mmCIF file of C-alpha atoms in Angstrom:
data_model
loop_
_atom_site.group_PDB
_atom_site.id
_atom_site.type_symbol
_atom_site.label_atom_id
_atom_site.label_comp_id
_atom_site.label_asym_id
_atom_site.label_seq_id
_atom_site.Cartn_x
_atom_site.Cartn_y
_atom_site.Cartn_z
ATOM 1 C CA MET A 225 -0.075 0.045 -0.214
ATOM 2 C CA ALA A 226 1.318 3.246 0.021
ATOM 3 C CA ASN A 227 1.385 6.090 2.171
ATOM 4 C CA TYR A 228 1.073 9.495 2.289
ATOM 5 C CA VAL A 229 4.617 10.679 1.249
ATOM 6 C CA GLN A 230 4.756 8.434 -1.851
ATOM 7 C CA GLU A 231 0.647 9.288 -2.808
ATOM 8 C CA MET A 232 1.560 13.663 -2.414
ATOM 9 C CA ILE A 233 4.803 12.803 -4.375
ATOM 10 C CA ALA A 234 2.375 11.491 -6.693
ATOM 11 C CA LYS A 235 0.135 14.463 -7.071
ATOM 12 C CA ARG A 236 2.365 16.887 -7.403
ATOM 13 C CA ALA A 237 3.995 15.260 -10.636
ATOM 14 C CA ALA A 238 0.322 14.361 -12.069
ATOM 15 C CA GLN A 239 0.400 18.826 -12.687
ATOM 16 C CA GLU A 240 3.379 17.972 -15.137
ATOM 17 C CA VAL A 241 2.012 16.102 -17.081
ATOM 18 C CA ASP A 242 -0.649 17.893 -20.310
ATOM 19 C CA ASP A 243 -2.943 16.712 -22.800
ATOM 20 C CA GLY A 244 -2.629 14.422 -25.260
ATOM 21 C CA GLN A 245 0.875 12.807 -24.232
ATOM 22 C CA VAL A 246 2.364 9.493 -24.198
ATOM 23 C CA ILE A 247 3.491 8.873 -20.609
ATOM 24 C CA ASN A 248 6.105 5.731 -19.204
ATOM 25 C CA LEU A 249 4.954 5.031 -15.463
ATOM 26 C CA GLY A 250 8.408 3.371 -13.703
ATOM 27 C CA ILE A 251 7.929 1.364 -11.465
ATOM 28 C CA GLY A 252 7.084 2.350 -7.282
ATOM 29 C CA ILE A 253 6.072 5.895 -6.596
ATOM 30 C CA PRO A 254 5.525 6.628 -10.576
ATOM 31 C CA THR A 255 2.530 3.838 -10.854
ATOM 32 C CA LEU A 256 0.288 6.177 -8.276
ATOM 33 C CA VAL A 257 0.760 9.353 -10.676
ATOM 34 C CA ALA A 258 -2.264 7.972 -12.962
ATOM 35 C CA LYS A 259 -4.868 8.704 -10.502
ATOM 36 C CA TYR A 260 -4.413 12.401 -10.755
ATOM 37 C CA VAL A 261 -3.728 12.791 -13.819
ATOM 38 C CA SER A 262 -6.950 15.253 -14.833
ATOM 39 C CA THR A 263 -7.580 14.499 -18.673
ATOM 40 C CA SER A 264 -8.690 11.730 -19.780
ATOM 41 C CA ASN A 265 -6.847 12.392 -23.101
ATOM 42 C CA ILE A 266 -3.653 11.441 -21.893
ATOM 43 C CA PHE A 267 -1.829 7.680 -23.116
ATOM 44 C CA PHE A 268 -0.039 5.594 -20.539
ATOM 45 C CA HIS A 269 2.259 3.554 -22.343
ATOM 46 C CA THR A 270 5.027 0.333 -20.482
ATOM 47 C CA GLU A 271 7.482 -0.826 -22.718
ATOM 48 C CA ASN A 272 6.908 -4.385 -22.315
ATOM 49 C CA GLY A 273 3.990 -3.490 -25.777
ATOM 50 C CA MET A 274 1.423 -1.386 -24.531
ATOM 51 C CA LEU A 275 -0.467 1.839 -24.721
ATOM 52 C CA GLY A 276 -3.508 3.307 -23.534
ATOM 53 C CA VAL A 277 -2.411 1.096 -20.013
ATOM 54 C CA ASP A 278 -5.694 1.752 -17.640
ATOM 55 C CA ASP A 279 -6.042 0.818 -13.426
ATOM 56 C CA VAL A 280 -8.422 -2.351 -12.964
ATOM 57 C CA ASN A 281 -10.582 -3.893 -10.486
ATOM 58 C CA ASP A 282 -9.438 -6.937 -8.839
ATOM 59 C CA GLU A 283 -11.894 -8.419 -10.094
ATOM 60 C CA ASP A 284 -11.274 -8.031 -13.242
ATOM 61 C CA ILE A 285 -7.421 -8.801 -13.266
ATOM 62 C CA ASP A 286 -6.065 -10.751 -15.892
ATOM 63 C CA PRO A 287 -2.698 -12.304 -14.502
ATOM 64 C CA ASN A 288 -1.283 -12.155 -17.976
ATOM 65 C CA LEU A 289 -1.793 -8.278 -18.722
ATOM 66 C CA VAL A 290 0.482 -6.985 -16.785
ATOM 67 C CA ASN A 291 3.173 -3.825 -17.001
ATOM 68 C CA ALA A 292 6.523 -3.851 -16.892
ATOM 69 C CA GLY A 293 6.805 -3.919 -13.633
ATOM 70 C CA LYS A 294 4.751 -7.210 -13.382
ATOM 71 C CA ILE A 295 1.428 -5.572 -12.046
ATOM 72 C CA PRO A 296 -1.511 -6.062 -13.209
ATOM 73 C CA VAL A 297 -2.994 -3.406 -15.237
ATOM 74 C CA GLY A 298 -6.652 -2.540 -17.338
ATOM 75 C CA GLU A 299 -7.356 -1.639 -21.111
ATOM 76 C CA ALA A 300 -8.548 1.843 -21.827
ATOM 77 C CA SER A 301 -10.161 2.537 -24.622
ATOM 78 C CA GLY A 302 -9.176 2.134 -27.828
ATOM 79 C CA SER A 303 -5.630 1.022 -25.963
ATOM 80 C CA SER A 304 -3.324 -1.532 -28.708
ATOM 81 C CA PHE A 305 -0.629 -3.995 -27.623
ATOM 82 C CA PHE A 306 2.918 -4.215 -29.453
ATOM 83 C CA HIS A 307 6.223 -6.293 -29.911
ATOM 84 C CA SER A 308 8.231 -5.254 -27.204
ATOM 85 C CA ALA A 309 10.677 -4.606 -29.610
ATOM 86 C CA ASP A 310 8.144 -1.799 -31.591
ATOM 87 C CA SER A 311 7.778 -0.632 -28.126
ATOM 88 C CA PHE A 312 11.577 0.344 -27.552
ATOM 89 C CA GLY A 313 11.425 1.663 -30.674
ATOM 90 C CA MET A 314 8.824 3.864 -29.773
ATOM 91 C CA ILE A 315 11.034 4.723 -26.702
ATOM 92 C CA ARG A 316 14.354 5.524 -29.435
ATOM 93 C CA GLY A 317 11.986 7.104 -31.834
ATOM 94 C CA GLY A 318 11.177 9.902 -29.500
ATOM 95 C CA HIS A 319 7.509 9.230 -29.623
ATOM 96 C CA VAL A 320 7.366 8.646 -25.381
ATOM 97 C CA ASP A 321 7.084 12.212 -24.742
ATOM 98 C CA VAL A 322 7.076 12.026 -21.160
ATOM 99 C CA ALA A 323 8.624 9.290 -18.605
ATOM 100 C CA ILE A 324 7.919 9.088 -14.707
ATOM 101 C CA LEU A 325 10.601 7.342 -13.107
ATOM 102 C CA GLY A 326 11.491 6.184 -9.462
ATOM 103 C CA VAL A 327 15.484 5.785 -8.711
ATOM 104 C CA LEU A 328 17.914 6.141 -6.395
ATOM 105 C CA GLN A 329 20.106 8.407 -6.251
ATOM 106 C CA VAL A 330 20.073 11.272 -8.668
ATOM 107 C CA ASP A 331 23.248 13.933 -8.262
ATOM 108 C CA GLU A 332 24.054 17.521 -9.244
ATOM 109 C CA SER A 333 24.454 16.387 -12.614
ATOM 110 C CA ALA A 334 21.069 15.422 -12.844
ATOM 111 C CA ARG A 335 22.225 11.838 -13.606
ATOM 112 C CA ILE A 336 20.547 9.172 -12.417
ATOM 113 C CA ALA A 337 21.164 5.937 -10.364
ATOM 114 C CA ASN A 338 17.989 3.961 -10.012
ATOM 115 C CA TRP A 339 19.268 0.192 -11.262
ATOM 116 C CA ALA A 340 21.071 -1.302 -8.319
ATOM 117 C CA VAL A 341 22.827 -1.297 -5.769
ATOM 118 C CA PRO A 342 26.400 -2.914 -4.749
ATOM 119 C CA GLY A 343 26.457 -6.567 -3.143
ATOM 120 C CA LYS A 344 23.327 -7.024 -3.837
ATOM 121 C CA THR A 345 21.623 -9.243 -6.397
ATOM 122 C CA ILE A 346 19.847 -7.442 -9.869
ATOM 123 C CA ILE A 347 18.411 -8.541 -12.518
ATOM 124 C CA GLY A 348 19.815 -5.593 -14.751
ATOM 125 C CA VAL A 349 18.984 -2.254 -16.196
ATOM 126 C CA GLY A 350 15.484 -2.578 -17.607
ATOM 127 C CA GLY A 351 14.021 -0.037 -19.781
ATOM 128 C CA ALA A 352 14.848 2.773 -17.855
ATOM 129 C CA MET A 353 18.402 2.980 -19.942
ATOM 130 C CA ASP A 354 16.024 3.335 -23.181
ATOM 131 C CA LEU A 355 14.124 5.537 -21.522
ATOM 132 C CA LEU A 356 16.024 8.380 -19.987
ATOM 133 C CA VAL A 357 17.332 8.376 -24.184
ATOM 134 C CA GLY A 358 14.924 8.445 -25.663
ATOM 135 C CA ALA A 359 11.935 10.399 -23.288
ATOM 136 C CA ASN A 360 11.828 14.048 -24.714
ATOM 137 C CA LYS A 361 10.953 14.760 -20.778
ATOM 138 C CA VAL A 362 11.894 12.831 -17.826
ATOM 139 C CA ILE A 363 10.124 12.799 -14.679
ATOM 140 C CA VAL A 364 12.184 11.550 -11.726
ATOM 141 C CA THR A 365 9.379 11.163 -8.274
ATOM 142 C CA MET A 366 10.920 9.958 -4.567
ATOM 143 C CA THR A 367 11.728 9.942 -1.348
ATOM 144 C CA HIS A 368 14.223 12.892 -0.105
ATOM 145 C CA THR A 369 16.093 10.637 2.104
ATOM 146 C CA SER A 370 16.981 6.903 2.320
ATOM 147 C CA LYS A 371 15.344 4.856 5.425
ATOM 148 C CA ASP A 372 18.649 5.816 6.615
ATOM 149 C CA GLY A 373 18.246 9.834 6.656
ATOM 150 C CA LYS A 374 21.102 9.961 3.910
ATOM 151 C CA SER A 375 20.093 12.454 1.056
ATOM 152 C CA LYS A 376 19.525 10.855 -2.131
ATOM 153 C CA ILE A 377 20.567 14.221 -4.191
ATOM 154 C CA LEU A 378 24.489 14.003 -4.179
ATOM 155 C CA LYS A 379 27.049 15.922 -5.601
ATOM 156 C CA GLU A 380 28.151 12.043 -7.368
ATOM 157 C CA CYS A 381 25.671 9.223 -7.406
ATOM 158 C CA THR A 382 27.740 6.436 -5.306
ATOM 159 C CA TYR A 383 25.127 3.552 -7.272
ATOM 160 C CA PRO A 384 26.153 2.805 -11.237
ATOM 161 C CA ILE A 385 24.427 5.488 -13.098
ATOM 162 C CA THR A 386 21.443 4.792 -15.504
ATOM 163 C CA SER A 387 22.428 6.951 -18.017
ATOM 164 C CA THR A 388 24.552 10.017 -18.709
ATOM 165 C CA ARG A 389 21.171 12.115 -19.690
ATOM 166 C CA SER A 390 20.386 14.364 -17.095
ATOM 167 C CA VAL A 391 16.694 14.035 -16.093
ATOM 168 C CA ASP A 392 14.161 17.573 -16.074
ATOM 169 C CA THR A 393 12.458 17.253 -13.491
ATOM 170 C CA ILE A 394 12.037 16.297 -9.599
ATOM 171 C CA ILE A 395 10.181 15.719 -7.307
ATOM 172 C CA THR A 396 10.320 14.149 -3.495
ATOM 173 C CA GLU A 397 8.893 14.742 -0.409
ATOM 174 C CA LEU A 398 10.658 18.467 0.433
ATOM 175 C CA ALA A 399 10.818 20.095 -2.767
ATOM 176 C CA VAL A 400 11.056 20.490 -6.463
ATOM 177 C CA PHE A 401 14.170 20.816 -8.688
ATOM 178 C CA LYS A 402 14.509 21.605 -12.113
ATOM 179 C CA TYR A 403 17.388 20.734 -14.341
ATOM 180 C CA ILE A 404 18.451 24.780 -15.697
ATOM 181 C CA ASP A 405 21.502 25.219 -18.090
ATOM 182 C CA GLY A 406 23.852 22.905 -16.722
ATOM 183 C CA GLN A 407 22.555 23.631 -12.454
ATOM 184 C CA LEU A 408 19.775 22.213 -10.226
ATOM 185 C CA HIS A 409 17.361 24.802 -9.093
ATOM 186 C CA LEU A 410 14.950 24.540 -6.257
ATOM 187 C CA VAL A 411 12.139 25.795 -8.431
ATOM 188 C CA GLU A 412 8.870 25.202 -5.113
ATOM 189 C CA LEU A 413 8.381 23.723 -1.637
ATOM 190 C CA MET A 414 6.342 21.340 -1.159
ATOM 191 C CA PRO A 415 3.526 22.460 1.667
ATOM 192 C CA ASP A 416 4.926 23.167 5.554
ATOM 193 C CA VAL A 417 8.430 22.442 3.817
ATOM 194 C CA THR A 418 11.060 25.593 4.826
ATOM 195 C CA LEU A 419 13.943 26.311 2.849
ATOM 196 C CA GLU A 420 15.962 24.965 5.954
ATOM 197 C CA GLN A 421 15.111 21.671 5.901
ATOM 198 C CA VAL A 422 15.885 20.993 2.601
ATOM 199 C CA ASN A 423 19.429 22.721 2.201
ATOM 200 C CA ALA A 424 19.866 20.238 5.576
ATOM 201 C CA ASN A 425 19.195 17.136 4.135
ATOM 202 C CA THR A 426 20.030 18.250 0.745
ATOM 203 C CA GLU A 427 24.102 16.722 -0.191
ATOM 204 C CA ALA A 428 24.171 18.667 -4.026
ATOM 205 C CA ASP A 429 24.170 21.723 -4.312
ATOM 206 C CA PHE A 430 21.708 24.591 -5.918
ATOM 207 C CA VAL A 431 21.365 27.234 -6.663
ATOM 208 C CA ASN A 432 17.746 28.990 -4.701
ATOM 209 C CA SER A 433 15.040 29.980 -7.485
ATOM 210 C CA LEU A 434 11.945 30.268 -5.305
#
Protein backbone atom coordinates (compact mmCIF):
# COMPACT_ATOMS: atom_id res chain seq x y z
CA MET A 1 0.00 0.00 0.00
CA ALA A 2 1.21 3.50 -0.84
CA ASN A 3 1.74 5.90 2.05
CA TYR A 4 0.95 9.60 2.36
CA VAL A 5 4.41 10.74 1.26
CA GLN A 6 4.30 8.62 -1.89
CA GLU A 7 0.80 9.83 -2.73
CA MET A 8 1.84 13.47 -2.24
CA ILE A 9 4.81 13.09 -4.58
CA ALA A 10 2.67 11.36 -7.21
CA LYS A 11 -0.03 14.04 -7.00
CA ARG A 12 2.55 16.77 -7.60
CA ALA A 13 4.08 14.85 -10.51
CA ALA A 14 0.68 14.66 -12.19
CA GLN A 15 0.78 18.45 -12.57
CA GLU A 16 3.77 18.08 -14.92
CA VAL A 17 1.90 16.27 -17.71
CA ASP A 18 -0.15 17.86 -20.48
CA ASP A 19 -3.18 16.92 -22.52
CA GLY A 20 -2.53 14.48 -25.35
CA GLN A 21 0.83 13.19 -24.14
CA VAL A 22 2.19 9.65 -24.18
CA ILE A 23 3.43 8.91 -20.65
CA ASN A 24 5.58 6.03 -19.44
CA LEU A 25 5.27 5.28 -15.72
CA GLY A 26 8.10 3.50 -13.91
CA ILE A 27 7.88 1.14 -10.95
CA GLY A 28 6.99 2.44 -7.49
CA ILE A 29 5.76 5.99 -6.93
CA PRO A 30 5.27 6.65 -10.69
CA THR A 31 2.51 4.05 -10.88
CA LEU A 32 0.44 6.24 -8.51
CA VAL A 33 0.57 9.24 -10.85
CA ALA A 34 -2.19 8.00 -13.17
CA LYS A 35 -4.97 8.46 -10.63
CA TYR A 36 -4.10 12.14 -10.16
CA VAL A 37 -3.99 13.12 -13.84
CA SER A 38 -6.93 15.46 -14.45
CA THR A 39 -7.37 14.86 -18.18
CA SER A 40 -8.64 11.67 -19.80
CA ASN A 41 -6.72 12.48 -22.98
CA ILE A 42 -3.46 10.95 -21.75
CA PHE A 43 -2.01 7.73 -23.14
CA PHE A 44 -0.10 5.61 -20.63
CA HIS A 45 2.62 3.42 -22.12
CA THR A 46 4.43 0.38 -20.74
CA GLU A 47 7.61 -0.78 -22.40
CA ASN A 48 6.62 -4.45 -22.45
CA GLY A 49 4.18 -3.58 -25.23
CA MET A 50 0.99 -1.67 -24.45
CA LEU A 51 -0.37 1.81 -25.08
CA GLY A 52 -3.54 2.74 -23.23
CA VAL A 53 -2.80 1.33 -19.78
CA ASP A 54 -5.63 1.76 -17.29
CA ASP A 55 -6.52 0.74 -13.74
CA VAL A 56 -8.14 -2.65 -13.17
CA ASN A 57 -10.48 -3.88 -10.45
CA ASP A 58 -9.38 -6.94 -8.47
CA GLU A 59 -12.22 -9.04 -9.86
CA ASP A 60 -11.21 -8.20 -13.45
CA ILE A 61 -7.49 -8.96 -13.22
CA ASP A 62 -6.06 -10.95 -16.11
CA PRO A 63 -2.75 -12.58 -15.03
CA ASN A 64 -1.48 -12.23 -18.61
CA LEU A 65 -2.10 -8.47 -18.68
CA VAL A 66 0.64 -6.73 -16.68
CA ASN A 67 2.91 -3.72 -17.01
CA ALA A 68 6.72 -3.81 -17.08
CA GLY A 69 6.77 -4.09 -13.28
CA LYS A 70 4.56 -7.21 -13.42
CA ILE A 71 1.64 -5.27 -11.89
CA PRO A 72 -1.83 -6.13 -13.26
CA VAL A 73 -3.29 -3.41 -15.48
CA GLY A 74 -6.49 -2.72 -17.38
CA GLU A 75 -7.21 -1.68 -20.94
CA ALA A 76 -8.36 1.86 -21.67
CA SER A 77 -10.75 2.41 -24.57
CA GLY A 78 -8.72 2.24 -27.79
CA SER A 79 -5.70 0.60 -26.17
CA SER A 80 -3.26 -1.34 -28.32
CA PHE A 81 -0.72 -4.13 -27.90
CA PHE A 82 2.55 -4.66 -29.73
CA HIS A 83 5.87 -6.47 -29.60
CA SER A 84 8.37 -5.20 -27.03
CA ALA A 85 10.76 -4.43 -29.89
CA ASP A 86 8.17 -2.06 -31.35
CA SER A 87 7.66 -0.56 -27.91
CA PHE A 88 11.36 0.21 -27.58
CA GLY A 89 11.27 1.55 -31.12
CA MET A 90 8.66 4.04 -29.88
CA ILE A 91 10.91 5.02 -26.99
CA ARG A 92 14.12 5.29 -28.98
CA GLY A 93 12.33 7.09 -31.78
CA GLY A 94 11.24 9.92 -29.48
CA HIS A 95 7.54 9.03 -29.44
CA VAL A 96 7.21 8.95 -25.64
CA ASP A 97 6.58 12.48 -24.40
CA VAL A 98 7.25 11.96 -20.70
CA ALA A 99 8.90 9.24 -18.62
CA ILE A 100 8.26 9.31 -14.87
CA LEU A 101 10.85 7.24 -13.02
CA GLY A 102 11.51 6.13 -9.48
CA VAL A 103 15.20 6.34 -8.58
CA LEU A 104 17.69 5.43 -5.89
CA GLN A 105 19.94 8.47 -6.27
CA VAL A 106 20.35 11.59 -8.38
CA ASP A 107 23.50 13.69 -8.64
CA GLU A 108 24.32 17.36 -9.02
CA SER A 109 24.24 16.97 -12.81
CA ALA A 110 20.74 15.41 -12.61
CA ARG A 111 22.03 12.00 -13.65
CA ILE A 112 20.23 9.14 -11.95
CA ALA A 113 21.00 5.74 -10.48
CA ASN A 114 17.92 3.54 -10.37
CA TRP A 115 18.80 -0.03 -11.21
CA ALA A 116 21.51 -1.45 -8.94
CA VAL A 117 22.60 -1.40 -5.32
CA PRO A 118 26.20 -2.64 -4.92
CA GLY A 119 26.29 -6.02 -3.22
CA LYS A 120 22.66 -6.86 -3.93
CA THR A 121 21.30 -9.21 -6.57
CA ILE A 122 19.99 -7.40 -9.64
CA ILE A 123 18.16 -8.43 -12.80
CA GLY A 124 19.49 -5.70 -15.09
CA VAL A 125 18.92 -2.10 -16.01
CA GLY A 126 15.60 -2.71 -17.80
CA GLY A 127 13.88 -0.01 -19.83
CA ALA A 128 15.02 3.00 -17.81
CA MET A 129 18.23 3.36 -19.83
CA ASP A 130 16.24 3.60 -23.07
CA LEU A 131 13.65 5.94 -21.56
CA LEU A 132 16.35 8.31 -20.40
CA VAL A 133 17.76 8.49 -23.90
CA GLY A 134 14.49 8.49 -25.84
CA ALA A 135 11.79 10.23 -23.79
CA ASN A 136 11.38 13.93 -24.52
CA LYS A 137 11.02 14.80 -20.83
CA VAL A 138 12.09 12.81 -17.77
CA ILE A 139 10.63 13.36 -14.31
CA VAL A 140 12.01 11.74 -11.16
CA THR A 141 9.73 10.90 -8.25
CA MET A 142 11.43 9.76 -5.05
CA THR A 143 11.76 10.30 -1.32
CA HIS A 144 14.32 12.98 -0.49
CA THR A 145 16.31 10.78 1.87
CA SER A 146 17.00 7.07 2.29
CA LYS A 147 15.57 4.98 5.11
CA ASP A 148 18.62 5.81 7.22
CA GLY A 149 18.11 9.53 6.68
CA LYS A 150 20.88 10.15 4.14
CA SER A 151 20.37 12.50 1.22
CA LYS A 152 19.50 10.86 -2.10
CA ILE A 153 20.32 14.07 -4.01
CA LEU A 154 24.10 13.83 -4.03
CA LYS A 155 27.13 15.57 -5.45
CA GLU A 156 27.91 12.28 -7.20
CA CYS A 157 25.93 9.03 -7.32
CA THR A 158 27.56 6.19 -5.39
CA TYR A 159 25.46 3.59 -7.24
CA PRO A 160 25.91 2.81 -10.95
CA ILE A 161 24.29 5.52 -13.06
CA THR A 162 21.58 4.57 -15.51
CA SER A 163 22.47 7.01 -18.29
CA THR A 164 24.55 10.11 -18.90
CA ARG A 165 21.35 11.97 -19.83
CA SER A 166 20.26 14.45 -17.17
CA VAL A 167 16.65 14.38 -16.01
CA ASP A 168 14.47 17.47 -16.28
CA THR A 169 12.54 17.52 -13.01
CA ILE A 170 12.99 15.99 -9.55
CA ILE A 171 10.03 15.78 -7.18
CA THR A 172 10.34 14.70 -3.55
CA GLU A 173 8.24 15.14 -0.43
CA LEU A 174 10.33 18.22 0.39
CA ALA A 175 10.82 20.07 -2.88
CA VAL A 176 10.73 20.30 -6.65
CA PHE A 177 13.96 20.82 -8.59
CA LYS A 178 14.45 21.62 -12.28
CA TYR A 179 17.71 21.06 -14.15
CA ILE A 180 18.32 24.28 -16.07
CA ASP A 181 21.46 25.35 -17.94
CA GLY A 182 23.64 22.76 -16.23
CA GLN A 183 22.49 23.41 -12.67
CA LEU A 184 19.89 22.12 -10.25
CA HIS A 185 17.35 24.82 -9.43
CA LEU A 186 15.06 24.65 -6.42
CA VAL A 187 11.77 25.91 -7.84
CA GLU A 188 9.20 24.89 -5.25
CA LEU A 189 8.86 23.83 -1.64
CA MET A 190 6.27 21.22 -0.77
CA PRO A 191 3.55 22.25 1.73
CA ASP A 192 4.83 23.07 5.23
CA VAL A 193 8.47 22.54 4.22
CA THR A 194 11.13 25.17 4.88
CA LEU A 195 14.24 26.06 2.90
CA GLU A 196 16.29 25.08 5.93
CA GLN A 197 14.88 21.55 5.76
CA VAL A 198 15.79 21.25 2.10
CA ASN A 199 19.31 22.55 2.72
CA ALA A 200 19.82 20.14 5.60
CA ASN A 201 18.72 17.11 3.56
CA THR A 202 20.37 17.88 0.20
CA GLU A 203 24.03 17.07 -0.35
CA ALA A 204 24.16 18.44 -3.91
CA ASP A 205 24.60 22.13 -4.55
CA PHE A 206 21.61 23.89 -6.09
CA VAL A 207 20.42 27.33 -7.10
CA ASN A 208 17.59 28.80 -5.03
CA SER A 209 15.05 29.87 -7.65
CA LEU A 210 12.03 30.20 -5.36
